[in-house]
Amino acid sequence: MNDGASYFTVAKDDGSALLDGVTEATISFDAQIADTSAASWAFDITSEESHSWPSEHYLGGLLNAGVTAERYNNTDGRPSSASYSADDFDTTAWHHYDVIYYADGMHRYLC
């Protein structure tokens, strides 16, 4: 998607949430980030209409000159997020990302 405003919903064949009951997941994708001046969403997985701090419940991946893997299922405060940033980020190239969420609440990224 390159218009900066499109999102799509992914569900199981029966219409239920794709990640219901899932405790671990790997999200892989390729992206070309031409503008690194501000972070943009690579993915935002939630059943909520919006994020309302401090009661956020979602998985998210933010991109700029790197990636930030967020995992919030909290009732107060925000836990830290795994993040990677490249000093020599090439805005003309496609980059591959693997964001791994583990059952123990940890999250990792591979670029």
Coordinates of C-alpha atoms in Angstrom, one line a residue:
M1 CA 0.0 0.0 0.0
N2 CA 1.5 3.3 -0.9
D3 CA -1.3 5.9 -0.4
G4 CA -0.6 6.2 3.4
A5 CA -4.3 5.8 4.3
S6 CA -5.3 2.2 3.4
Y7 CA -5.9 -0.6 5.8
F8 CA -7.4 -4.0 5.3
T9 CA -9.0 -6.5 7.6
V10 CA -7.8 -10.2 7.7
A11 CA -10.0 -12.8 9.3
K12 CA -10.4 -16.6 9.3
D13 CA -12.8 -18.2 6.8
D14 CA -15.6 -18.1 9.4
G15 CA -15.1 -14.4 10.0
S16 CA -13.5 -14.7 13.4
A17 CA -10.3 -12.9 14.3
L18 CA -7.2 -14.4 12.7
L19 CA -5.1 -14.4 15.9
D20 CA -7.8 -15.5 18.4
G21 CA -6.1 -18.0 20.7
V22 CA -2.6 -17.5 19.2
T23 CA 0.1 -17.0 21.8
E24 CA 3.1 -16.6 19.5
A25 CA 3.3 -15.2 16.0
T26 CA 5.9 -14.1 13.4
I27 CA 4.9 -11.3 11.0
S28 CA 7.1 -11.0 7.9
F29 CA 6.9 -8.4 5.3
D30 CA 8.9 -6.3 2.8
A31 CA 8.8 -2.5 2.7
Q32 CA 10.4 0.4 1.0
I33 CA 10.5 3.5 3.2
A34 CA 11.1 6.6 1.1
D35 CA 10.4 9.1 3.9
T36 CA 12.0 8.4 7.3
S37 CA 11.0 11.7 8.9
A38 CA 8.2 10.1 10.8
A39 CA 7.2 6.6 11.7
S40 CA 4.3 4.9 9.9
W41 CA 2.4 1.7 10.7
A42 CA 3.5 -1.5 9.0
F43 CA 0.8 -3.3 10.8
D44 CA -1.6 -2.7 13.7
I45 CA -3.4 -5.7 14.9
T46 CA -6.3 -5.1 17.3
S47 CA -10.0 -5.8 17.9
E48 CA -10.5 -2.3 19.2
E49 CA -11.6 0.7 17.1
S50 CA -8.9 2.9 18.4
H51 CA -5.9 2.8 20.8
S52 CA -6.7 4.5 24.2
W53 CA -3.7 4.9 26.5
P54 CA -3.3 3.6 29.1
S55 CA -5.6 0.6 28.3
E56 CA -4.1 -0.4 24.9
H57 CA -4.5 -3.9 23.6
Y58 CA -2.7 -4.4 20.3
L59 CA 0.3 -5.7 18.3
G60 CA 1.9 -3.1 16.2
G61 CA 4.9 -2.5 13.9
L62 CA 6.2 1.0 13.3
L63 CA 8.6 1.8 10.5
N64 CA 11.0 4.6 9.7
A65 CA 14.8 4.0 9.4
G66 CA 14.2 0.8 11.3
V67 CA 11.4 -1.0 13.0
T68 CA 9.7 -0.8 16.4
A69 CA 7.7 -3.9 17.5
E70 CA 5.0 -3.0 20.0
R71 CA 2.9 -5.4 22.1
Y72 CA 0.5 -3.8 24.5
N73 CA -2.1 -5.7 26.6
N74 CA -2.0 -3.3 29.5
T75 CA -4.3 -1.6 31.9
D76 CA -1.8 1.1 33.0
G77 CA 1.6 2.2 31.7
R78 CA 3.4 1.1 28.6
P79 CA 6.0 -1.7 28.6
S80 CA 9.1 -1.2 26.5
S81 CA 9.2 -2.1 22.9
A82 CA 11.9 -3.8 20.8
S83 CA 13.4 -1.4 18.4
Y84 CA 16.1 -1.3 15.7
S85 CA 17.3 1.7 13.8
A86 CA 19.9 1.8 10.9
D87 CA 22.3 4.7 10.6
D88 CA 22.9 4.0 6.9
F89 CA 19.3 3.2 6.0
D90 CA 18.8 3.1 2.2
T91 CA 15.5 4.8 1.3
T92 CA 15.6 3.5 -2.3
A93 CA 15.8 -0.2 -1.4
W94 CA 13.3 -2.7 -0.3
H95 CA 14.0 -4.2 3.2
H96 CA 12.7 -7.4 4.7
Y97 CA 11.4 -7.5 8.2
D98 CA 10.5 -10.4 10.6
V99 CA 8.8 -9.4 13.8
I100 CA 8.5 -12.3 16.3
Y101 CA 6.1 -12.2 19.3
Y102 CA 6.7 -14.9 22.0
A103 CA 4.3 -16.2 24.5
D104 CA 6.4 -14.9 27.4
G105 CA 5.5 -11.3 26.3
M106 CA 8.9 -10.7 24.7
H107 CA 9.1 -9.5 21.1
R108 CA 12.1 -9.4 18.7
Y109 CA 12.8 -8.1 15.3
L110 CA 15.0 -9.2 12.5
C111 CA 15.9 -6.9 9.6

